[in-house]
Short mmCIF file of C-alpha atoms and ligand atoms in Angstrom, two decimals:
data_model
loop_
_atom_site.label_atom_id
_atom_site.label_comp_id
_atom_site.label_asym_id
_atom_site.label_seq_id
_atom_site.Cartn_x
_atom_site.Cartn_y
_atom_site.Cartn_z
CA MET A 28 -201.90 57.27 31.00
CA LEU A 29 -202.44 58.52 27.29
CA LEU A 30 -201.29 56.77 23.87
CA THR A 31 -201.84 58.60 20.52
CA ILE A 32 -201.24 57.11 17.31
CA SER A 33 -200.91 59.44 14.07
CA THR A 34 -200.17 59.12 10.34
CA THR A 35 -200.14 61.24 7.56
CA TYR A 36 -200.54 58.25 5.17
CA GLN A 37 -203.08 59.55 2.58
CA PRO A 38 -206.15 59.00 3.06
CA ALA A 39 -205.11 59.22 6.84
CA THR A 40 -208.49 58.37 8.20
CA ASP A 41 -207.54 54.80 6.92
CA LEU A 42 -205.71 54.62 10.02
CA GLY A 43 -209.75 53.76 11.48
CA PHE A 44 -209.42 50.83 9.21
CA LEU A 45 -205.99 49.60 10.44
CA LEU A 46 -206.99 49.75 14.11
CA TYR A 47 -210.58 48.50 13.54
CA LYS A 48 -211.98 51.40 15.24
CA HIS A 49 -214.26 54.31 13.60
CA PRO A 50 -212.87 57.52 13.51
CA GLN A 51 -216.25 59.12 14.35
CA ARG A 52 -216.95 57.25 17.57
CA ALA A 53 -215.78 57.35 21.00
CA GLN A 54 -215.30 53.87 22.52
CA SER A 55 -214.89 52.62 25.90
CA PHE A 56 -213.50 48.85 26.97
CA ASP A 57 -213.07 46.82 29.91
CA ILE A 58 -209.73 45.83 30.55
CA GLY A 59 -210.00 44.29 34.03
CA SER A 60 -208.28 46.41 36.30
CA GLY A 61 -209.88 49.79 34.58
CA LYS A 62 -211.13 50.91 31.14
CA ALA A 63 -209.31 52.28 28.17
CA HIS A 64 -211.26 54.79 26.13
CA VAL A 65 -210.59 55.18 22.43
CA PHE A 66 -211.36 58.18 20.19
CA TYR A 67 -210.03 60.42 17.68
CA PRO A 68 -208.89 64.23 18.24
CA GLU A 69 -208.44 64.60 14.76
CA ALA A 70 -209.39 62.83 11.59
CA ASN A 71 -209.07 64.23 8.00
CA GLU A 72 -207.69 63.15 5.12
CA GLU A 73 -204.13 64.36 5.46
CA LYS A 74 -203.58 63.84 9.24
CA CYS A 75 -205.50 61.20 11.54
CA THR A 76 -204.85 60.63 15.30
CA ALA A 77 -206.51 57.69 17.32
CA ALA A 78 -205.95 58.14 21.24
CA MET A 79 -206.36 55.83 24.04
CA VAL A 80 -206.73 56.71 27.69
CA LEU A 81 -206.14 54.48 30.41
CA GLU A 82 -208.16 54.72 33.20
CA MET A 83 -207.03 52.68 36.20
CA ASP A 84 -208.80 51.81 38.81
CA PRO A 85 -206.46 51.77 42.04
CA VAL A 86 -208.64 49.45 43.64
CA LYS A 87 -209.41 47.07 41.37
CA LEU A 88 -205.59 47.13 40.66
CA VAL A 89 -204.89 45.67 44.33
CA ARG A 90 -207.42 43.29 44.12
CA GLY A 91 -206.62 42.05 40.95
CA ASN A 92 -203.08 41.58 41.67
CA GLU A 93 -202.21 38.58 44.48
CA ASN A 94 -198.87 39.74 44.53
CA VAL A 95 -199.52 42.98 46.59
CA ARG A 96 -198.42 42.08 50.04
CA HIS A 97 -201.55 42.51 51.99
CA GLU A 98 -200.27 41.87 55.41
CA ALA A 99 -200.02 45.76 56.02
CA TRP A 100 -202.69 48.28 55.08
CA THR A 101 -200.24 51.06 53.30
CA LEU A 102 -201.73 53.76 51.30
CA GLU A 103 -199.17 53.05 48.87
CA GLN A 104 -200.76 49.89 47.50
CA TYR A 105 -203.70 52.43 46.41
CA VAL A 106 -201.51 55.69 45.58
CA ASN A 107 -198.74 55.17 43.10
CA ASP A 108 -198.09 55.81 39.79
CA ARG A 109 -199.69 52.58 38.26
CA PRO A 110 -202.73 54.60 36.59
CA TYR A 111 -200.63 57.10 35.27
CA VAL A 112 -197.55 55.41 33.46
CA ALA A 113 -196.85 53.22 30.21
CA SER A 114 -196.61 49.51 32.18
CA SER A 115 -197.50 46.18 31.72
CA PHE A 116 -201.15 47.70 31.67
CA LEU A 117 -200.83 49.48 28.73
CA SER A 118 -199.38 46.24 26.83
CA VAL A 119 -202.97 44.60 28.35
CA ALA A 120 -205.03 47.03 26.80
CA LEU A 121 -203.35 47.30 23.33
CA ARG A 122 -203.96 43.87 23.08
CA GLU A 123 -207.51 43.97 24.35
CA VAL A 124 -208.66 47.22 22.12
CA PHE A 125 -206.10 46.60 19.13
CA GLY A 126 -205.85 43.06 19.24
CA THR A 127 -206.72 42.42 15.39
CA ALA A 128 -204.61 44.98 14.37
CA MET A 129 -201.68 43.67 16.64
CA GLY A 130 -202.18 40.73 14.54
CA GLY A 131 -201.32 42.37 11.45
CA THR A 132 -204.54 41.68 9.51
CA CYS A 133 -207.17 44.15 8.15
CA LYS A 134 -210.09 43.13 6.26
CA ASP A 135 -210.82 46.31 4.23
CA ARG A 136 -207.25 47.51 3.58
CA PRO A 137 -205.63 44.30 3.62
CA GLN A 138 -202.43 45.72 1.72
CA LEU A 139 -202.20 48.77 3.82
CA ALA A 140 -201.96 46.34 6.88
CA GLU A 141 -198.79 45.12 5.18
CA THR A 142 -197.42 48.23 4.26
CA ALA A 143 -194.90 50.59 6.62
CA ILE A 144 -196.67 54.21 6.76
CA PRO A 145 -195.34 57.41 8.22
CA LEU A 146 -196.33 56.84 12.18
CA GLU A 147 -196.15 58.92 14.94
CA VAL A 148 -196.79 57.63 18.56
CA HIS A 149 -197.04 59.28 21.60
CA LEU A 150 -196.68 58.16 25.04
CA SER A 151 -197.55 60.76 27.85
CA ALA A 152 -195.31 59.15 30.86
CA VAL A 153 -193.05 56.32 30.42
CA PRO A 154 -191.01 55.40 33.55
CA CYS A 155 -187.26 54.92 32.90
CA PRO A 156 -184.27 54.45 35.05
CA GLY A 157 -181.44 57.26 34.68
CA ASP A 158 -181.83 60.08 31.87
CA GLY A 159 -183.99 58.01 29.75
CA GLU A 160 -181.23 57.14 27.41
CA LEU A 161 -182.40 53.48 27.59
CA ILE A 162 -185.65 54.81 25.63
CA GLY A 163 -183.61 55.70 22.62
CA GLU A 164 -181.39 52.59 23.10
CA LEU A 165 -184.64 50.41 22.71
CA PHE A 166 -186.26 52.16 19.83
CA GLU A 167 -183.66 53.70 17.76
CA PRO A 168 -182.41 50.34 16.38
CA LEU A 169 -186.10 49.61 15.18
CA GLY A 170 -186.08 52.73 13.09
CA TYR A 171 -187.89 55.39 15.04
CA GLU A 172 -186.75 58.83 15.70
CA VAL A 173 -187.04 59.20 19.26
CA GLU A 174 -187.86 62.27 21.48
CA VAL A 175 -187.83 62.07 24.67
CA GLU A 176 -188.48 64.92 27.26
CA ARG A 177 -187.92 64.42 31.28
CA ILE A 178 -191.55 65.35 33.13
CA THR A 179 -190.93 67.80 36.19
CA LEU A 180 -192.32 66.39 39.27
CA ASP A 181 -194.74 69.63 39.80
CA SER A 182 -194.54 72.66 37.29
CA GLU A 183 -196.12 74.72 40.52
CA PHE A 184 -193.41 73.64 42.40
CA ARG A 185 -189.98 73.51 40.36
CA GLU A 186 -188.00 73.33 43.44
CA TRP A 187 -189.69 69.55 43.98
CA GLY A 188 -187.20 68.75 40.84
CA GLU A 189 -187.57 66.33 38.00
CA SER A 190 -189.46 62.87 37.89
CA SER A 191 -188.39 59.67 36.50
CA TYR A 192 -191.12 59.87 33.81
CA PHE A 193 -190.56 60.82 30.36
CA ALA A 194 -192.73 62.35 27.27
CA VAL A 195 -191.80 60.06 24.59
CA THR A 196 -192.65 60.77 20.75
CA LEU A 197 -191.54 57.90 18.40
CA ARG A 198 -191.32 58.86 14.46
CA GLY A 199 -191.24 56.30 11.69
CA GLU A 200 -191.92 54.50 8.81
CA GLN A 201 -193.59 51.31 10.27
CA ARG A 202 -196.31 48.46 9.59
CA LEU A 203 -198.68 49.50 12.26
CA THR A 204 -198.69 45.88 13.66
CA ASP A 205 -194.91 46.03 14.07
CA MET A 206 -195.20 49.48 16.10
CA LEU A 207 -197.98 47.93 18.35
CA SER A 208 -195.63 45.19 19.24
CA HIS A 209 -192.83 47.23 19.71
CA VAL A 210 -194.86 49.27 22.24
CA TYR A 211 -196.19 46.02 23.82
CA VAL A 212 -192.98 44.40 24.70
CA LEU A 213 -191.04 47.59 25.30
CA ALA A 214 -193.43 49.45 27.75
CA PRO A 215 -193.21 47.10 30.27
CA VAL A 216 -189.42 46.38 29.35
CA LEU A 217 -188.84 50.53 30.26
CA ASP A 218 -191.24 50.01 33.41
CA GLY A 219 -189.26 48.61 36.32
CA ASP A 220 -192.39 47.48 38.40
CA LYS A 221 -191.92 43.97 39.59
CA HIS A 222 -195.20 43.95 41.40
CA TYR A 223 -196.52 41.43 38.90
CA TRP A 224 -196.89 37.92 38.35
CA VAL A 225 -194.46 36.64 35.51
CA GLY A 226 -195.05 33.29 34.65
CA ASP A 227 -194.17 30.82 31.88
CA ASP A 228 -196.75 32.26 29.13
CA GLU A 229 -194.54 35.34 29.33
CA VAL A 230 -192.05 33.89 27.90
CA ASP A 231 -194.24 32.78 24.95
CA LYS A 232 -195.78 36.65 24.78
CA LEU A 233 -192.19 37.76 24.42
CA LEU A 234 -191.17 35.31 21.63
CA ARG A 235 -194.63 35.81 19.92
CA HIS A 236 -194.48 39.75 19.92
CA GLY A 237 -190.86 39.92 19.13
CA GLU A 238 -191.06 37.82 16.21
CA GLY A 239 -189.05 39.27 13.47
CA TRP A 240 -187.06 41.95 15.60
CA LEU A 241 -185.88 41.09 18.68
CA GLU A 242 -183.74 38.32 17.17
CA GLU A 243 -181.74 40.98 15.89
CA HIS A 244 -182.06 43.65 18.48
CA PRO A 245 -178.71 45.06 19.63
CA ARG A 246 -180.29 45.26 23.48
CA GLN A 247 -182.01 41.88 23.17
CA GLU A 248 -180.43 40.88 26.81
CA THR A 249 -181.67 43.84 28.29
CA ILE A 250 -185.14 43.66 26.83
CA THR A 251 -185.65 40.10 27.79
CA ARG A 252 -184.18 40.35 31.07
CA ARG A 253 -186.43 43.42 31.79
CA TYR A 254 -189.42 42.05 30.33
CA LEU A 255 -189.55 38.76 32.38
CA LYS A 256 -188.58 40.90 35.53
CA TYR A 257 -185.12 39.49 35.88
CA GLN A 258 -186.41 36.03 36.35
CA ARG A 259 -183.50 34.14 35.48
CA SER A 260 -184.81 30.83 34.34
CA LEU A 261 -187.21 32.31 32.11
CA ALA A 262 -184.79 34.87 30.56
CA GLU A 263 -182.51 32.16 30.06
CA GLU A 264 -185.12 30.11 28.23
CA ALA A 265 -186.21 33.04 26.31
CA LEU A 266 -182.51 33.77 25.45
CA GLU A 267 -181.78 30.62 24.10
CA GLU A 268 -184.99 30.30 21.91
CA LEU A 269 -183.75 33.79 20.44
CA GLY A 270 -180.74 31.72 19.68
CA ASP A 271 -178.41 33.36 22.28
CA ASP A 272 -176.83 30.34 24.06
CA GLU A 273 -176.09 30.95 27.75
CA ASP A 274 -173.30 29.35 29.99
CA GLU A 275 -174.66 27.27 33.00
CA ALA A 276 -172.32 29.06 35.01
CA ALA A 277 -174.79 31.62 34.71
CA GLU A 278 -175.91 29.65 38.08
CA VAL A 279 -173.14 30.81 39.91
CA ALA A 280 -173.86 34.61 39.01
CA PRO A 281 -173.15 36.96 42.15
CA SER A 282 -176.00 37.27 44.25
CA GLY A 283 -178.38 39.84 43.68
CA SER A 284 -177.64 40.17 39.97
CA GLU A 285 -181.08 39.36 39.23
CA GLU A 286 -182.05 42.38 40.46
CA SER A 287 -179.27 44.53 38.86
CA ASP A 288 -180.15 46.71 36.49
CA GLU A 289 -179.17 45.47 33.23
CA GLY A 290 -178.13 41.98 34.12
CA ASP A 291 -175.28 42.56 31.35
CA ASP A 292 -172.89 40.48 33.49
CA VAL A 293 -174.20 37.64 32.14
CA GLU A 294 -173.27 38.52 28.65
CA GLU A 295 -169.39 38.62 29.41
CA ARG A 296 -169.39 34.83 30.25
CA VAL A 297 -167.98 32.22 27.96
CA PRO A 298 -171.08 30.43 26.38
CA LEU A 299 -169.83 27.37 27.61
CA ASN A 300 -173.27 25.53 27.29
CA LYS A 301 -172.67 26.51 23.62
CA GLN A 302 -169.40 24.96 23.34
CA ARG A 303 -170.73 21.84 25.19
CA MET A 304 -173.64 21.34 22.97
CA ASP A 305 -171.28 21.73 19.89
CA ALA A 306 -168.87 19.17 21.22
CA VAL A 307 -171.62 16.56 21.80
CA GLU A 308 -173.20 17.22 18.91
CA GLY A 309 -170.16 16.76 16.84
CA VAL A 310 -169.32 13.62 18.73
CA LEU A 311 -172.85 12.32 17.67
CA VAL A 312 -172.84 13.28 14.04
CA ASN A 313 -169.38 11.70 13.91
CA SER A 314 -169.95 8.63 14.99
CA ARG A 315 -172.85 8.12 12.11
CA SER A 316 -175.31 7.22 14.90
CA ARG A 317 -179.12 6.99 13.04
CA SER A 318 -180.73 6.94 16.88
CA VAL A 319 -180.01 8.76 19.30
CA LEU A 320 -181.08 8.79 23.19
CA ASP A 321 -180.83 12.22 25.14
CA LEU A 322 -180.91 10.88 28.61
CA GLY A 323 -181.95 13.53 31.07
CA CYS A 324 -182.93 15.90 28.10
CA GLY A 325 -184.06 18.73 30.32
CA GLU A 326 -185.15 21.31 28.02
CA GLY A 327 -184.07 19.51 24.85
CA LYS A 328 -181.50 22.03 23.83
CA LEU A 329 -179.34 19.02 22.59
CA MET A 330 -182.60 17.07 20.82
CA LYS A 331 -183.28 20.80 19.04
CA ARG A 332 -179.93 20.56 17.37
CA LEU A 333 -179.73 16.80 16.55
CA ARG A 334 -183.16 17.48 14.71
CA ARG A 335 -181.56 19.64 12.22
CA HIS A 336 -179.38 16.73 11.24
CA LYS A 337 -181.11 14.41 8.76
CA GLN A 338 -178.89 11.57 9.53
CA PHE A 339 -181.01 11.06 12.91
CA GLU A 340 -183.90 9.04 12.08
CA LYS A 341 -185.18 8.57 15.92
CA ILE A 342 -184.10 11.06 18.69
CA VAL A 343 -185.83 10.25 21.88
CA GLY A 344 -185.39 12.32 25.13
CA VAL A 345 -186.13 11.41 28.73
CA ASP A 346 -186.42 13.12 31.49
CA VAL A 347 -188.14 12.70 35.45
CA SER A 348 -189.38 16.24 34.92
CA PHE A 349 -192.45 16.61 33.65
CA ARG A 350 -191.95 20.28 33.67
CA SER A 351 -188.76 20.07 31.63
CA LEU A 352 -190.11 17.78 29.40
CA GLU A 353 -193.40 20.41 28.88
CA ARG A 354 -190.66 22.96 28.00
CA ALA A 355 -188.75 20.79 26.02
CA ALA A 356 -192.18 19.96 24.08
CA ARG A 357 -192.61 23.39 23.40
CA LYS A 358 -188.92 23.93 22.06
CA LEU A 359 -189.26 21.48 19.59
CA GLY A 360 -192.67 22.36 18.81
CA LEU A 361 -194.19 18.88 19.34
CA VAL A 362 -197.98 20.06 19.55
CA GLY A 363 -200.29 18.04 21.56
CA TRP A 364 -197.77 16.54 23.78
CA PRO A 365 -197.93 14.26 25.14
CA ASP A 366 -200.39 12.87 22.92
CA PHE A 367 -198.73 13.65 19.75
CA GLN A 368 -195.37 13.07 18.52
CA GLU A 369 -193.53 13.82 15.84
CA ALA A 370 -192.06 10.71 13.97
CA ARG A 371 -188.31 11.32 14.80
CA VAL A 372 -188.57 13.35 17.75
CA VAL A 373 -190.23 11.80 21.07
CA LEU A 374 -189.93 12.67 24.58
CA TYR A 375 -190.59 10.13 27.14
CA GLN A 376 -190.81 10.54 30.91
CA GLY A 377 -188.68 8.01 32.83
CA SER A 378 -186.16 7.79 35.24
CA LEU A 379 -182.88 6.61 34.81
CA LEU A 380 -182.81 4.43 37.67
CA PHE A 381 -185.33 2.11 36.38
CA ARG A 382 -184.59 -0.59 33.69
CA ASP A 383 -186.44 0.64 30.73
CA ARG A 384 -186.96 -1.24 27.40
CA ARG A 385 -188.19 1.83 25.42
CA LEU A 386 -184.49 2.92 25.76
CA GLU A 387 -182.91 -0.51 24.37
CA GLY A 388 -181.62 -0.96 20.53
CA PHE A 389 -180.19 2.74 19.89
CA ASP A 390 -176.94 3.69 18.29
CA ALA A 391 -175.78 6.48 20.63
CA ALA A 392 -176.81 8.12 24.08
CA ALA A 393 -175.79 11.26 25.36
CA LEU A 394 -175.67 12.21 29.28
CA VAL A 395 -175.34 15.91 29.32
CA GLU A 396 -174.64 17.47 33.03
CA VAL A 397 -176.81 14.63 34.32
CA ILE A 398 -174.77 12.31 36.52
CA GLU A 399 -173.56 14.97 38.61
CA HIS A 400 -177.37 15.29 39.54
CA LEU A 401 -177.42 11.46 41.18
CA ASP A 402 -176.45 10.43 44.67
CA PRO A 403 -173.36 8.26 44.20
CA PRO A 404 -175.60 4.92 45.09
CA LYS A 405 -177.88 5.88 42.20
CA LEU A 406 -174.95 6.69 39.96
CA ALA A 407 -174.48 3.00 40.23
CA THR A 408 -177.84 1.97 39.06
CA LEU A 409 -177.70 4.30 36.31
CA GLU A 410 -174.61 2.61 34.94
CA GLU A 411 -176.64 -0.55 34.93
CA THR A 412 -179.41 0.99 33.20
CA VAL A 413 -177.44 2.40 30.44
CA PHE A 414 -174.42 0.27 30.11
CA GLU A 415 -175.80 -3.06 30.82
CA HIS A 416 -179.41 -2.80 29.56
CA ALA A 417 -179.72 0.02 27.16
CA ARG A 418 -176.23 -0.65 26.17
CA PRO A 419 -176.19 1.76 22.88
CA ARG A 420 -172.86 1.93 20.86
CA LEU A 421 -171.74 4.73 22.07
CA VAL A 422 -172.58 6.76 24.93
CA VAL A 423 -171.30 10.68 25.56
CA VAL A 424 -171.19 12.02 28.84
CA THR A 425 -169.87 15.40 30.32
CA THR A 426 -169.93 16.96 33.45
CA PRO A 427 -168.37 20.04 35.44
CA ASN A 428 -164.65 19.65 36.16
CA ARG A 429 -164.22 20.59 40.01
CA GLU A 430 -160.61 21.77 39.26
CA PHE A 431 -161.74 24.69 36.96
CA ASN A 432 -164.10 26.15 39.90
CA THR A 433 -161.26 28.12 41.11
CA GLN A 434 -161.33 30.17 38.15
CA TYR A 435 -164.92 31.29 38.67
CA GLU A 436 -164.78 34.41 40.98
CA ASN A 437 -167.95 33.95 42.49
CA MET A 438 -167.68 30.54 43.72
CA SER A 439 -165.92 29.81 47.31
CA ALA A 440 -163.96 26.93 47.87
CA GLY A 441 -166.54 23.64 48.03
CA ASP A 442 -168.94 25.43 46.38
CA MET A 443 -170.69 23.78 43.35
CA ARG A 444 -171.77 25.09 40.28
CA HIS A 445 -175.56 24.44 40.66
CA ARG A 446 -177.55 23.64 44.12
CA ASP A 447 -178.84 20.37 42.60
CA HIS A 448 -175.16 18.93 42.09
CA ARG A 449 -174.40 15.94 44.12
CA PHE A 450 -170.87 15.99 43.48
CA GLU A 451 -168.42 17.39 40.96
CA TRP A 452 -165.50 15.45 40.14
CA SER A 453 -161.61 16.13 39.32
CA ARG A 454 -160.38 14.98 36.02
CA GLU A 455 -158.88 12.00 38.04
CA GLU A 456 -162.13 11.25 39.83
CA PHE A 457 -163.98 11.36 36.49
CA ALA A 458 -161.55 9.12 34.68
CA GLY A 459 -161.63 6.77 37.66
CA TRP A 460 -165.14 6.41 37.27
CA ALA A 461 -165.36 6.49 33.57
CA ASP A 462 -162.60 3.71 32.84
CA ARG A 463 -163.93 0.95 35.26
CA VAL A 464 -167.50 1.54 33.86
CA ALA A 465 -166.00 0.96 30.59
CA ASP A 466 -164.20 -2.00 31.98
CA GLU A 467 -167.12 -3.78 33.38
CA ASN A 468 -169.04 -3.00 30.69
CA GLY A 469 -167.13 -3.85 27.67
CA TYR A 470 -166.64 -0.14 26.26
CA LYS A 471 -163.28 1.65 25.33
CA VAL A 472 -163.35 5.52 26.73
CA ALA A 473 -161.54 8.64 25.70
CA TYR A 474 -161.56 11.92 27.39
CA ARG A 475 -161.93 15.29 26.00
CA GLY A 476 -161.88 18.70 27.60
CA ILE A 477 -164.75 21.37 26.69
CA GLY A 478 -164.11 25.04 27.06
CA GLU A 479 -161.31 27.36 27.91
CA LYS A 480 -158.12 25.38 29.17
CA VAL A 481 -156.18 26.84 31.98
CA ASP A 482 -152.93 25.11 32.94
CA GLY A 483 -152.85 22.99 36.05
CA VAL A 484 -156.86 23.03 36.09
CA GLY A 485 -158.03 21.90 33.03
CA THR A 486 -160.95 22.78 31.01
CA PRO A 487 -164.53 23.74 32.93
CA THR A 488 -166.17 20.93 31.35
CA GLN A 489 -165.05 17.43 30.88
CA MET A 490 -166.53 14.58 28.33
CA ALA A 491 -165.80 10.99 28.38
CA VAL A 492 -166.88 9.19 25.02
CA PHE A 493 -167.53 5.44 25.41
CA GLN A 494 -167.49 3.15 22.43
CA ARG A 495 -168.94 -0.50 22.87
CA VAL A 496 -165.81 -2.74 22.30
CA GLU A 497 -167.32 -5.89 20.55
CA GLU A 498 -169.01 -3.40 18.00
CA GLU A 499 -165.92 -1.98 17.32
CA ASP A 500 -164.15 -5.71 16.53
CA ASN A 501 -167.21 -6.22 14.05
CA GLU A 502 -166.60 -3.35 11.93
N1 SAH B 630 -179.01 17.59 29.37
C1 SAH B 630 -179.55 18.54 29.87
C2 SAH B 630 -179.84 18.76 31.26
C3 SAH B 630 -179.21 18.68 31.97
S1 SAH B 630 -179.76 19.01 33.80
C4 SAH B 630 -178.83 19.77 29.27
O1 SAH B 630 -177.84 19.81 29.32
O2 SAH B 630 -179.34 20.84 28.87
C5 SAH B 630 -180.20 17.67 34.42
C6 SAH B 630 -181.36 16.78 33.87
O3 SAH B 630 -181.24 15.50 34.41
C7 SAH B 630 -182.79 17.32 34.50
O4 SAH B 630 -183.49 17.69 33.47
C8 SAH B 630 -183.22 16.27 35.28
O5 SAH B 630 -184.66 16.64 35.64
C9 SAH B 630 -182.61 15.22 35.00
N2 SAH B 630 -182.75 14.07 35.79
C10 SAH B 630 -182.05 13.84 36.97
N3 SAH B 630 -182.05 12.83 37.73
C11 SAH B 630 -182.86 11.76 36.26
C12 SAH B 630 -183.17 10.52 36.63
N4 SAH B 630 -182.89 9.69 37.41
N5 SAH B 630 -183.97 9.98 35.48
C13 SAH B 630 -183.79 10.77 34.22
N6 SAH B 630 -183.56 12.33 34.24
C14 SAH B 630 -183.19 12.71 35.56
#
């Protein structure tokens, strides 16, 4: 695998300063599964080209990769395209070898690091499905002129036909740091290889290196899903942070959609999650509450929205799941969690099935898509915790409307929208529960549908807004 970066900015040899690699020297770097060699095939005032050759070690690739299936000895583990194509290994090498340049700083040429300069990048072999049109779709919106040439399997044996690899040339005026980030993210996006572990930190990497361009990229969703190798929960998380809210009904996507090439099916869904958050946020803002509990806060989507309103002086999220809390902490930027908390925004690990004095004295509480996760006997305990003990002036509860499930093509009768749902109620069942809870605890309740309304079945989400009665009388 060969990558070259050329510039005609003058003096062109300044490229050496930007890359922190001297044009007169050839250097080699250890990158775990092989070596990266850097040298300059040409370096003069008019034009300078830096080249990086990746020399992957097929044996190390196998040893270093716990995801490779070891049960059967297969040659394919050792003889494959990995050493020769642009993939996540290229990204690893870029980070190892050009880390400082990627960071966008340059000690000797600080101005130049900030400047868009004419760059030409050549990648010797890029795997890409179909006719390679995705390559253009990914790089053109970023301001590159893209040249793609399909590689023949073997020029000696033309009859063997074409390969699914492309020689790619990108030309554009770019800051070097931006170009490196583009290649860093998009090389593994083009490479369909799923045989490597994608963990939580990949979301961070994607967001960090995508900053400043991925937010507005027309193929943002494709990039995110492919980068995260179709791990849906991670992709949802990343898309959410990129400002692209998704419907929870993505949970009932057709089986196998994670593997589907584009994953675009999700894009067509109504962003019900967004409508739900809008509705709950609206109720809380209009209620003039100053302190809010987000009970079963999950990854903190609602809290993130509430924090934008100065009206809320205290926003407390509670969840049993530490993993969700960790994600919430990251989304909310609570540095040093769980030791350090921002003054207005706090996360607690706790269960709604136990009385908790930390939850008392709040103006409002939200239970967004939480009650259906509890077994009915436990729900009775939650009623006590929330309506008897915490007793906020306002409680907003949302839950799926089972009647609407007939509208989801992928659901069979009796299915629930999420495997962890213990029940999904019809509008009548929900009202039956909420009326009783209000009655027993001194609240008044009103109902609202959220999402597209369909005759005879109602809206996908139902919401109940409880108001404490004595408080109202005092006002
Ligand atoms: N309100 C969030 C998350 C909904 S998913 C949102 O709308 O995005 C339901 C959440 O309830 C999960 O995060 C789950 O961990 C939490 N949960 C379930 N049982 C709980 C309990 N007994 N106490 C606290 N949280 C609970």
